[in-house]
Coordinates of C-alpha atoms in Angstrom, one line a residue:
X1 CA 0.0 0.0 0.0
X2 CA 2.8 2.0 0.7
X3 CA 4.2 1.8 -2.6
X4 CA 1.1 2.7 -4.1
X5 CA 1.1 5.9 -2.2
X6 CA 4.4 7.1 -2.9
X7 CA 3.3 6.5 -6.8
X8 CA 0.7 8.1 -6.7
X9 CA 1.6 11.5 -5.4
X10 CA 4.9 11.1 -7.9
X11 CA 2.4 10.9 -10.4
X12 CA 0.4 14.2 -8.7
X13 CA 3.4 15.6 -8.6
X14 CA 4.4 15.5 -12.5
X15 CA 1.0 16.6 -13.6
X16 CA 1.7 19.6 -11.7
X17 CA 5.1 20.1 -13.5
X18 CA 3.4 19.3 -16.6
X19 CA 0.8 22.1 -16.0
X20 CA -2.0 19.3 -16.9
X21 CA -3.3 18.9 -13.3
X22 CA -7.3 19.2 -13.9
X23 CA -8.9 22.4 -12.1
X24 CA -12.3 21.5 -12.3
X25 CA -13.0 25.0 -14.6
X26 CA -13.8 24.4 -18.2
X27 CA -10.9 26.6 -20.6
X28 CA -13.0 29.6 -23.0
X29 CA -11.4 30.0 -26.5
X30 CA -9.8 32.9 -28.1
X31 CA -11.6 35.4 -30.0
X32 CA -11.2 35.6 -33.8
X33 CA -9.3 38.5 -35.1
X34 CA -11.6 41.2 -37.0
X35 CA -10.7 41.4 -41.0
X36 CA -8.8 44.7 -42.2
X37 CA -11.2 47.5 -43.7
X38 CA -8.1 49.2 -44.7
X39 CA -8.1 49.8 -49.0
X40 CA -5.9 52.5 -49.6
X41 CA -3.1 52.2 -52.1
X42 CA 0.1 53.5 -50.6
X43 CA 2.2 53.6 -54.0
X44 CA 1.5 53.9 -57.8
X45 CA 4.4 53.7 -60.2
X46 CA 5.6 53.3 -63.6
X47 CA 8.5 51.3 -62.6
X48 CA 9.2 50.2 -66.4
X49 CA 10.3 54.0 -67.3
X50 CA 13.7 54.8 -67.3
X51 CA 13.9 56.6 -64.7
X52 CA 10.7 55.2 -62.8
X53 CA 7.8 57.2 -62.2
X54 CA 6.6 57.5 -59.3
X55 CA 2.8 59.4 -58.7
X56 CA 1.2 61.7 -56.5
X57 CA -2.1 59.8 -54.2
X58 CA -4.1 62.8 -53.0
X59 CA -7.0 61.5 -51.6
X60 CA -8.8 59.0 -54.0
X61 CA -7.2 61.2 -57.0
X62 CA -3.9 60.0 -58.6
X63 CA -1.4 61.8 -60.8
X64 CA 1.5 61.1 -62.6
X65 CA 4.0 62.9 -65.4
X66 CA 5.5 60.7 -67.9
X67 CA 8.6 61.3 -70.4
X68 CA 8.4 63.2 -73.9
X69 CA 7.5 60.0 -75.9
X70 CA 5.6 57.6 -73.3
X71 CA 3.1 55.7 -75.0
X72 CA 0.1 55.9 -72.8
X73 CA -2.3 53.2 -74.6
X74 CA 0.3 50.4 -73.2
X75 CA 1.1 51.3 -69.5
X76 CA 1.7 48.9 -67.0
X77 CA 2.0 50.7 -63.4
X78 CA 3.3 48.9 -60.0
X79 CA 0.5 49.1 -57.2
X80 CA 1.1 49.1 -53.0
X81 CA -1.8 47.7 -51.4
X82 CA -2.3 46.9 -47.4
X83 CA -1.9 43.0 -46.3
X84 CA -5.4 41.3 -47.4
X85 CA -6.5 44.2 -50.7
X86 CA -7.1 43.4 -53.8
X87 CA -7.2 46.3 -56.8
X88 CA -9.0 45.9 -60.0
X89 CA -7.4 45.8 -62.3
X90 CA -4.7 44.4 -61.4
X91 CA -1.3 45.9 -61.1
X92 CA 1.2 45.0 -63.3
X93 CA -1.5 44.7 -65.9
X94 CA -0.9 46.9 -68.5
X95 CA -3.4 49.8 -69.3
X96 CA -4.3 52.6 -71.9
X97 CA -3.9 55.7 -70.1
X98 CA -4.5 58.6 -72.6
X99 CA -7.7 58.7 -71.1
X100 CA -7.9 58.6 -67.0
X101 CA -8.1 54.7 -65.8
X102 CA -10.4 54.0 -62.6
X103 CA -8.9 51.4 -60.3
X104 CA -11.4 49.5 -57.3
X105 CA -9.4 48.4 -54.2
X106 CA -11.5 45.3 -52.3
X107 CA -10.4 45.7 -48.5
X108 CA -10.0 42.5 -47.1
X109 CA -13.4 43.0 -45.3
X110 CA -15.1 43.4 -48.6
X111 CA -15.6 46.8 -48.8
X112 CA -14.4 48.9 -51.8
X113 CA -12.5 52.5 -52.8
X114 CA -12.4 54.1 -56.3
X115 CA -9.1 55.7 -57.6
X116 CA -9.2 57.6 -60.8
X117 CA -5.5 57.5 -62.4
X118 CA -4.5 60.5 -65.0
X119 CA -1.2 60.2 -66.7
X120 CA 0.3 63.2 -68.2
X121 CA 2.9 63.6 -70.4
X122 CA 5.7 66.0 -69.6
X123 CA 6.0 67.9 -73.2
X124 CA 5.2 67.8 -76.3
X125 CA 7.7 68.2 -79.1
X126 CA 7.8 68.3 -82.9
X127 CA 10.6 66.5 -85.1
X128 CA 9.8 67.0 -88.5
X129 CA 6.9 67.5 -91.0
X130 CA 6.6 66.5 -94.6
X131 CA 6.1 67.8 -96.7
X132 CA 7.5 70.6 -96.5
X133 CA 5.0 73.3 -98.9
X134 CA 1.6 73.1 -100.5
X135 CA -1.6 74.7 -101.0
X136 CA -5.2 74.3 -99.5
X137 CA -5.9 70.8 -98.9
X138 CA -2.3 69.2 -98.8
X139 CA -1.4 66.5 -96.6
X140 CA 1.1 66.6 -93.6
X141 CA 2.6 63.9 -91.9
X142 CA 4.0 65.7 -88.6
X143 CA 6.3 63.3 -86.5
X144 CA 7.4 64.1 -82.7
X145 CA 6.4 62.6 -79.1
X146 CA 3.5 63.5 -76.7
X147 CA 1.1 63.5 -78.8
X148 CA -2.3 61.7 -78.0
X149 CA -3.6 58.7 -80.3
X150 CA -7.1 60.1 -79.7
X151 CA -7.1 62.4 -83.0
X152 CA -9.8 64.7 -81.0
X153 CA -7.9 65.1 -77.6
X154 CA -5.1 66.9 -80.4
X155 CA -4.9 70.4 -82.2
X156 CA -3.3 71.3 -85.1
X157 CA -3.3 74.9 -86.4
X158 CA -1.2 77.0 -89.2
X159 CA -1.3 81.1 -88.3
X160 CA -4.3 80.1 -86.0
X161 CA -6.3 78.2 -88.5
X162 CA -7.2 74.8 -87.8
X163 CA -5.9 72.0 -89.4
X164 CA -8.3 68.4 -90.1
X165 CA -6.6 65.7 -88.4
X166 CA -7.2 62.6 -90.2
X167 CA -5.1 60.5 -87.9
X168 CA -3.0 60.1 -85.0
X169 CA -1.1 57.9 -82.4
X170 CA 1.7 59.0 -79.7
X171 CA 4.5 59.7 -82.3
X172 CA 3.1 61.0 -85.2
X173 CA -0.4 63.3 -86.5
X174 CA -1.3 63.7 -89.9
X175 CA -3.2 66.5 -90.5
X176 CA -4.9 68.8 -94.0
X177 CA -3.4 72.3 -94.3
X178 CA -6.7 74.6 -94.8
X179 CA -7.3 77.1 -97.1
X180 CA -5.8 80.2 -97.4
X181 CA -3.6 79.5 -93.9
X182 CA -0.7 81.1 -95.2
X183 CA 3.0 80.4 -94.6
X184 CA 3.7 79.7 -91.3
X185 CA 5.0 77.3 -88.7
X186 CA 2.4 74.1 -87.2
X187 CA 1.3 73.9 -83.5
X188 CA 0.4 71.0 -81.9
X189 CA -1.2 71.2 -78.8
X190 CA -2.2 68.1 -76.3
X191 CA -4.3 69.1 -73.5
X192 CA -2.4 72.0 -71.8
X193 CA 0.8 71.3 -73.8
X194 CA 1.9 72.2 -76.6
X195 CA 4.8 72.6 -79.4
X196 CA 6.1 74.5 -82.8
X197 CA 7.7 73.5 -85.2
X198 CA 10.9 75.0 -86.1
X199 CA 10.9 75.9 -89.9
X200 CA 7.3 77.3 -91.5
X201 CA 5.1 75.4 -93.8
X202 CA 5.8 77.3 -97.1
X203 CA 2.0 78.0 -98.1
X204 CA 1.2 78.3 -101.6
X205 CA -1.9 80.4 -103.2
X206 CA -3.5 79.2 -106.1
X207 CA -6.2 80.7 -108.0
X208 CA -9.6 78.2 -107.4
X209 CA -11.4 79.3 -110.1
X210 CA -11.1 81.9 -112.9
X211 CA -13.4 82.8 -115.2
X212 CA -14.4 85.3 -117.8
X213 CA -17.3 87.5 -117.4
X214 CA -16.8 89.8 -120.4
X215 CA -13.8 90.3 -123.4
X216 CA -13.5 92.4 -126.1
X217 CA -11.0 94.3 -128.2
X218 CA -10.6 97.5 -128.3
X219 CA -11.7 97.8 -124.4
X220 CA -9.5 99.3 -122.2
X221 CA -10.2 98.0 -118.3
X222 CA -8.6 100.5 -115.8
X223 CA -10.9 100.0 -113.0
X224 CA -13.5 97.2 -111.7
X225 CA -15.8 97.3 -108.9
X226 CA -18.7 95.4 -107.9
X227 CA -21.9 95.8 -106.1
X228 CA -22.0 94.5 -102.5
X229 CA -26.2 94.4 -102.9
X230 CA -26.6 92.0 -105.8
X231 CA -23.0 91.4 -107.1
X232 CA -22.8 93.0 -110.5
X233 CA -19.4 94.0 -111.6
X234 CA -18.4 97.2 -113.3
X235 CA -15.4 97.9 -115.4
X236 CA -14.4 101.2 -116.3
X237 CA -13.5 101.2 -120.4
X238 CA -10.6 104.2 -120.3
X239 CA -10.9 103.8 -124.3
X240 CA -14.4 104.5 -125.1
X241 CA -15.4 106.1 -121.9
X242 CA -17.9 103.8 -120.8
X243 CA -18.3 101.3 -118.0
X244 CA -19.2 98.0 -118.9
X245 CA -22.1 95.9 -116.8
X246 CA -21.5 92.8 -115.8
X247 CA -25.3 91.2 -114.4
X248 CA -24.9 87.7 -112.1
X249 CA -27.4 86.1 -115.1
X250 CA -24.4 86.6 -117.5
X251 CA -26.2 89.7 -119.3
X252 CA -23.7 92.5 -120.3
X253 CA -24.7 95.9 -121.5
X254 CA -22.6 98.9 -121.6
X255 CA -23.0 102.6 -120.1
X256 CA -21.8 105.9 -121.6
X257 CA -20.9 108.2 -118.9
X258 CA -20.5 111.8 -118.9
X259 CA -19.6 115.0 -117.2
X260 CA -23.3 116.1 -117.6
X261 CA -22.7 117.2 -121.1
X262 CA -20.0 115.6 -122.4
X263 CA -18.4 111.9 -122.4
X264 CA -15.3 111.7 -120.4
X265 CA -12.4 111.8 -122.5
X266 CA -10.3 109.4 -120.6
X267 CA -12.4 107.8 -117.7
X268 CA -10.0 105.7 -115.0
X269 CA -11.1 104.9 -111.8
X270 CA -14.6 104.0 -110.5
X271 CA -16.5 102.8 -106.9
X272 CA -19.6 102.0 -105.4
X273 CA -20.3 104.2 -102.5
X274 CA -23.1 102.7 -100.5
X275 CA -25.0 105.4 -98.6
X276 CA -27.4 103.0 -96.0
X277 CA -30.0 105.6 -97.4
X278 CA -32.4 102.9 -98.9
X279 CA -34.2 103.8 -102.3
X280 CA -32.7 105.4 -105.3
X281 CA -30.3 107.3 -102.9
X282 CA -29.2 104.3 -101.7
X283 CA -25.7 103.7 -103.8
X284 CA -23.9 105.8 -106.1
X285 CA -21.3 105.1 -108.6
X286 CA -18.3 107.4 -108.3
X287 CA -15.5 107.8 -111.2
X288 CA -12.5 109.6 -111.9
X289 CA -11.9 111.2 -115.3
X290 CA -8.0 111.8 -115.6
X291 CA -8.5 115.2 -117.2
X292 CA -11.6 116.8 -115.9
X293 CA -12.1 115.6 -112.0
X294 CA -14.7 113.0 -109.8
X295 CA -18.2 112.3 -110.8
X296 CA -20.7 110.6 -109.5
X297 CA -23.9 108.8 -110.7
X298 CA -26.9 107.4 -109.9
X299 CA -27.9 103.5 -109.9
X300 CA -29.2 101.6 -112.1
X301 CA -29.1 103.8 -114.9
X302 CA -26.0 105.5 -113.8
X303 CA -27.2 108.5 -114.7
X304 CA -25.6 112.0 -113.8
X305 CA -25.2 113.1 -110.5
X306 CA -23.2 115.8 -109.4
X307 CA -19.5 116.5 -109.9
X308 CA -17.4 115.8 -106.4
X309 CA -14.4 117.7 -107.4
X310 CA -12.7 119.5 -110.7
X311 CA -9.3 118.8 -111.6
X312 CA -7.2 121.7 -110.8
X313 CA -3.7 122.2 -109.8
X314 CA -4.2 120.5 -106.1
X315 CA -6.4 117.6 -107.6
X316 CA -4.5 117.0 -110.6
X317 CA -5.2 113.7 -113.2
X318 CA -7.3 111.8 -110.6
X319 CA -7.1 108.4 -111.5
X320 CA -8.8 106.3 -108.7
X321 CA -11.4 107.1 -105.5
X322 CA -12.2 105.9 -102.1
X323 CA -14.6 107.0 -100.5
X324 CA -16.3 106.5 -96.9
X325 CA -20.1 107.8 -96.5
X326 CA -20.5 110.6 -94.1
X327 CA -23.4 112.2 -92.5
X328 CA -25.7 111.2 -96.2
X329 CA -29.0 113.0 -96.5
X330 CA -31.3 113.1 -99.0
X331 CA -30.3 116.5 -100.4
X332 CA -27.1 115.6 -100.6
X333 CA -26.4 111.8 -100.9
X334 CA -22.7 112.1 -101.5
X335 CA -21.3 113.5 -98.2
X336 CA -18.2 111.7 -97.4
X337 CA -14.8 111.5 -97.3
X338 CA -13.0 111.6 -100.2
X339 CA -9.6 109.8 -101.0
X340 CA -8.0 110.4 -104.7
X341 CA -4.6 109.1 -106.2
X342 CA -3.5 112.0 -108.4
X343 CA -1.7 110.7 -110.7
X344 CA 0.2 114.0 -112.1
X345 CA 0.9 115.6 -109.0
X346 CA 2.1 112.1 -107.5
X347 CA 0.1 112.7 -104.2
X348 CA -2.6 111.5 -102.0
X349 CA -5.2 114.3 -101.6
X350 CA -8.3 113.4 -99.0
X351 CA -11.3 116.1 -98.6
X352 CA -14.4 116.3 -96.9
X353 CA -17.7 116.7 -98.8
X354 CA -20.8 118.0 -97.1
X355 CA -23.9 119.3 -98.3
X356 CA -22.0 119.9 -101.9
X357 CA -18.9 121.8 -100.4
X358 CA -15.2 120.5 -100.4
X359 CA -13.2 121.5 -97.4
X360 CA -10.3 120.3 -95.5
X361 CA -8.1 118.4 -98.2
X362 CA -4.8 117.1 -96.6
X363 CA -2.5 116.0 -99.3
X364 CA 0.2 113.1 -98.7
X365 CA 3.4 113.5 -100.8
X366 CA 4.8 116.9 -102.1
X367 CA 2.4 117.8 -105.8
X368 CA 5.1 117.9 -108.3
X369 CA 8.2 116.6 -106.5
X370 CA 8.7 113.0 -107.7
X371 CA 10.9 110.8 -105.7
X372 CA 10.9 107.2 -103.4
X373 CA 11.0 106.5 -99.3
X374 CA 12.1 103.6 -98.7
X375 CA 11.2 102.1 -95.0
X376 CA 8.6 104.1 -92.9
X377 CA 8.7 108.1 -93.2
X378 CA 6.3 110.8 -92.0
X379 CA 3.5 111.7 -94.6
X380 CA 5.1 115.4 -95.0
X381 CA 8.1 113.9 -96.4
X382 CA 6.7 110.7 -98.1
X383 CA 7.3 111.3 -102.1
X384 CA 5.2 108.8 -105.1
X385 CA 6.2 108.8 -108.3
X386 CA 2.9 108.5 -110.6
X387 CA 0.0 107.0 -108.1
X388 CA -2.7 104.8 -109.7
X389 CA -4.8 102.6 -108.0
X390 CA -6.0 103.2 -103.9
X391 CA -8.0 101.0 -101.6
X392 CA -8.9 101.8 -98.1
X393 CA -9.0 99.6 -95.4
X394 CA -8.9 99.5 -91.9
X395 CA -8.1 103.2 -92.0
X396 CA -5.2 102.0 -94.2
X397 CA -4.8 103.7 -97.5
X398 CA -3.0 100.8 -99.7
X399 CA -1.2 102.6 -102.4
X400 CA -0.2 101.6 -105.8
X401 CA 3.3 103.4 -106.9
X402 CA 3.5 103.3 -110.2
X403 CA 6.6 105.0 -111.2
X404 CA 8.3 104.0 -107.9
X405 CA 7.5 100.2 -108.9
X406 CA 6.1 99.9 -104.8
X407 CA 3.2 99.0 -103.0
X408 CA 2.9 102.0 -100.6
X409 CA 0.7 102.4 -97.1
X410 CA -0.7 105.5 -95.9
X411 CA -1.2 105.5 -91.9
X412 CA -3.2 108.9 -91.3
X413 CA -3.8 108.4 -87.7
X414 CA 0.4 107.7 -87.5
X415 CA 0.8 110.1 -89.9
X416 CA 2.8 108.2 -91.7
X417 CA 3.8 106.3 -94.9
X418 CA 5.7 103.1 -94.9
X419 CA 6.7 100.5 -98.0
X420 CA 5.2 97.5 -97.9
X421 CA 7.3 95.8 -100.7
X422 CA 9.5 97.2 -104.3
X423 CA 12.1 99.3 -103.8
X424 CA 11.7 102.1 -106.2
X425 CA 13.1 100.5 -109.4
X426 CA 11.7 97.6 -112.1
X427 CA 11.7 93.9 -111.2
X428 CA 10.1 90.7 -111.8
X429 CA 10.5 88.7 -108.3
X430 CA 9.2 87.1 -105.7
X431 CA 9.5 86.0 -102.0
X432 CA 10.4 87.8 -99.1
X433 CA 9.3 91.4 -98.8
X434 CA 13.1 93.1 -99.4
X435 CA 13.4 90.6 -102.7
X436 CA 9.8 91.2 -104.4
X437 CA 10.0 93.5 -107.3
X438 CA 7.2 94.9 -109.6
X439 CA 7.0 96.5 -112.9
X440 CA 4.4 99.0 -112.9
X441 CA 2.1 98.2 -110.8
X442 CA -1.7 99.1 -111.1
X443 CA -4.3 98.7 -108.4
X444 CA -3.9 96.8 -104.9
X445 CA -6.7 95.7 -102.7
X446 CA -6.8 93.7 -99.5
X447 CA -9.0 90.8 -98.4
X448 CA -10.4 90.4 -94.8
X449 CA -7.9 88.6 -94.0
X450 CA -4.9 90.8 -94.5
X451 CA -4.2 89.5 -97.8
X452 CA -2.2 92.2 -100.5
X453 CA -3.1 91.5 -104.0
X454 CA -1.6 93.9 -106.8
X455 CA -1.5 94.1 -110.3
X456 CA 1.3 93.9 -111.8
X457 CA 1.2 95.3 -115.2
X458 CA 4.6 95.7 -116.5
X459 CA 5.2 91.9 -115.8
X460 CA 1.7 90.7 -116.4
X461 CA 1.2 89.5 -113.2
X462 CA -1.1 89.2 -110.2
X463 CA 0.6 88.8 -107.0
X464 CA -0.1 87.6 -103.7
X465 CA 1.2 89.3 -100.7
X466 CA 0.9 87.5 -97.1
X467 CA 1.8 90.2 -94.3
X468 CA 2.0 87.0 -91.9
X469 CA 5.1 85.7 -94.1
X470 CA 5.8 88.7 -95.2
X471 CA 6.1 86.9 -98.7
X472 CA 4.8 87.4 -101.9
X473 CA 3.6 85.0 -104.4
X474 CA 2.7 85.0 -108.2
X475 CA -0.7 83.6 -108.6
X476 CA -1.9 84.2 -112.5
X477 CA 1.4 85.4 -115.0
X478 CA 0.8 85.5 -118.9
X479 CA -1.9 88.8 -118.3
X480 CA -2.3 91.0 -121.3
X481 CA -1.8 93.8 -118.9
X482 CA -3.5 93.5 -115.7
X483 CA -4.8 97.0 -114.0
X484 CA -8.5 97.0 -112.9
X485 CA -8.7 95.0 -109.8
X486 CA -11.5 95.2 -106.9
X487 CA -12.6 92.5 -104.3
X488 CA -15.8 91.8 -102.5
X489 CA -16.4 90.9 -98.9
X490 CA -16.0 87.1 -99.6
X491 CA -12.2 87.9 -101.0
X492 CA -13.5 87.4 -104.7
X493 CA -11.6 89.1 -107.1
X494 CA -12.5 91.1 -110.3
X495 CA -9.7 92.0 -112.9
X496 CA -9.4 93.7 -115.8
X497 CA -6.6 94.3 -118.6
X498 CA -5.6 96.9 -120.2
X499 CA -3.4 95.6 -123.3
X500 CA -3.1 96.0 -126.8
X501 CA -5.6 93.4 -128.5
X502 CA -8.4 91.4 -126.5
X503 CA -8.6 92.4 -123.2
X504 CA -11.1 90.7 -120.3
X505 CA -12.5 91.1 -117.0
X506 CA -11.8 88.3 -114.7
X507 CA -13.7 86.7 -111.9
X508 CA -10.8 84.7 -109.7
X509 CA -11.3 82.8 -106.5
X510 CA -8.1 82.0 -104.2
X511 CA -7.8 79.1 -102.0

């Protein structure tokens, strides 16, 4: 029994060392542990880039910059999540991110976090373009980095015109230069970026259409203008003193005009001025006779009106008008102001007419004292060698300079008178302002676009000048010379020659 005993509390005693010894109280289990709500990407990056990219998390917004060149349709970024997330899609997977990407984060309790991902390129640059010239319609191939392969989130534009993209990826646009953009170099811009190219796209004018609206021998076409109502043309016949009508419907007649007695003798220049004063007072045709002053006539007849001014010693062999209605009344239809070339006192003489009295004439250019300016010099000292043709716009007066072989512009509010291309001697060239020489040139009008066109009658030419470029550009040669020459408010141009032979009057179109 004994022995028994002593076993048994040996055996107590070793379930107390072993910690085993049964209390009686039944043992509660641990709780589980809660799952993480935590979905929060703590790092987004492009770790393929050279150097790695690495964006900005601001709240559920992320941003990143990538390299000139990065094509964002095939991005594959490197994304941090917390112990037990999940993020769709999935990083490493590669993405198209010319467009923002949303990404979902799944917590490892299930609940979700949107993250909207915009990728950025750091510039945009252009290589090359080809080709290099062309006119209205050609196709450009631009090459360069950062652009976008989503043709609308890119703009190309020439001198601020837009250019039709016809397709795109990240290295390269192709793009149709637009009419009448001029010479100039292309922008692209992506988004808030953007890049020019280093050389200009050499634009080049062509005439669209050209076609005859009247031609005869023996016609002598110093002056064309059209109406801006119904679009009639009028050309001025030096040689038989006459203007010749030119209806829309293709019907031509011709018009004898007079002095109120007499026919002119040698009639040059003529106009439309457009009074706003409705009725048969509502336009009036104004010409120049060389020898005997400014007339003026009424519409549709063009009978005689009134004479605006005699040739005398100030106004001396007025060969063409402009004219800007002023205060018009009913009495007296022709108020304005009053701009004439004068051909044989080589100046510029502007008066005002009211209620049938000239007063204030300013003259431009020294009567009788023939000589050149080159570059920009007040109007006291400018000097014109034989002025023909005048056109007024945006209180420019656009000169032609005969004798001086120069297109010439008068600035009355500067008070001054610059050159805008020839030099003062004979030439037959083209290109940049300095190098363009002219042979006599005519008449010179300007589109509403800034466009200089000029007739050059010496060489036969019409010419094109761009003041973005500062180039000119032949865009009809062969001429049997060209000197009438008007536009109307869609850039449409009317010319007439004044050659030995046949001559015609011209409707051209430019693109």
């Amino acid at each position: 029994m004994k022995s028994v005993f002593i076993k048994s509390v040996q055996f107590l005693t070793l379930l107390l060392l072993l910690g085993t010894f049964p209390t009686g109280c039944k043992k509660t289990d641990d709780p589980v542990a809660a799952k993480s709500s935590d979905k929060s990407i703590t790092a987004f990056a492009f770790n393929s880039l050279s150097p790695a990219v690495n964006a900005t998390i601001s709240g559920n917004t992320i941003t990143a910059t990538v390299p000139v060149g990065t094509n964002l349709s095939a991005l594959a970024p490197t994304i941090a999540l917390p112990t037990g997330a999940v993020v769709s899609p999935a990083s490493g997977v590669a993405q198209n991110f010319a467009n923002p990407v949303t990404y979902t984060v799944t917590a490892e309790d299930g609940t979700t976090q949107t993250y909207t991902v915009t990728v950025s390129i750091q510039g945009v640059s252009i290589v090359s373009f080809a080709p290099t010239s062309g006119g209205a319609g050609t196709t450009v191939v631009i090459n360069g980095a950062g652009f976008s392969n989503v043709s609308t989130d890119n703009k190309v534009t020439i001198n601020g015109q837009n250019a039709a993209i016809t397709a795109s990826r990240t290295d390269q646009i192709t793009v149709q230069i637009p009419e009448r953009a001029g010479s100039g170099n292309l922008v692209v811009a992506v988004g808030g970026r953007q890049a020019t190219s280093a050389s200009a796209f050499a634009y080049q004018y062509q005439i669209a259409t050209n076609t005859t609206l009247f031609s005869s021998s023996g016609r002598a076409f110093q002056s064309t203008a059209v109406d801006p109502d119904d679009g009639t043309v009028y050309a001025s016949d030096r040689t038989n003193s006459a203007v010749i009508i030119m209806k829309p419907n293709g019907s031509v007649s011709a018009a004898t005009l007079t002095d109120g007695t007499n026919k002119h003798a040698s009639l040059t220049g003529i106009t439309i001025l457009k009074t706003g004063l409705g009725g048969s007072a509502d336009k009036y045709l104004v010409a120049t006779n060389e020898a005997k002053g400014v007339y003026s006539y009424s519409f549709p007849n063009l009978s005689y009106w009134t004479s605006v001014q005699a040739n005398d010693a100030i106004y001396n062999a007025p060969t063409s008008v402009a004219v800007v209605s002023q205060s018009p009344s009913g009495s007296y239809p022709t108020n304005g102001t009053y701009y004439m070339a004068c051909f044989g006192n080589s100046t510029i003489v502007r008066t005002n007419r009211n209620n049938g009295i000239v007063s204030g004439a300013t003259t431009v250019g020294s009567a009788g004292s023939k000589g050149f300016n080159a570059g920009q010099v007040s109007s006291t000292n400018a000097r014109f060698n034989g002025v023909v043709g005048i056109f007024l716009k945006n209180n420019l007066l656009y000169v032609a300079d005969e004798g001086n072989h120069a297109v010439r512009v008068v600035d009355y509010n500067a008070g001054t008178v610059s050159t805008l291309f020839g030099n003062g001697t004979a030439g037959n060239a083209d290109g940049a302002a300095s190098a363009v020489r002219l042979n006599l040139p005519s008449n010179v009008v300007v589109d509403n676009s800034g466009l200089v066109y000029v007739t050059d009658r010496g060489n036969g030419r019409l010419r094109v000048f761009d003041p973005r470029s500062q180039t000119s550009q032949t865009l009809l040669s062969g001429l049997n010379a060209p000197y009438g020459l008007s536009i109307d408010n869609s850039g449409t141009l009317y010319l007439g020659e004044w050659g030995s032979g046949t001559n015609r009057v011209l409707k051209l179109t430019v693109k």
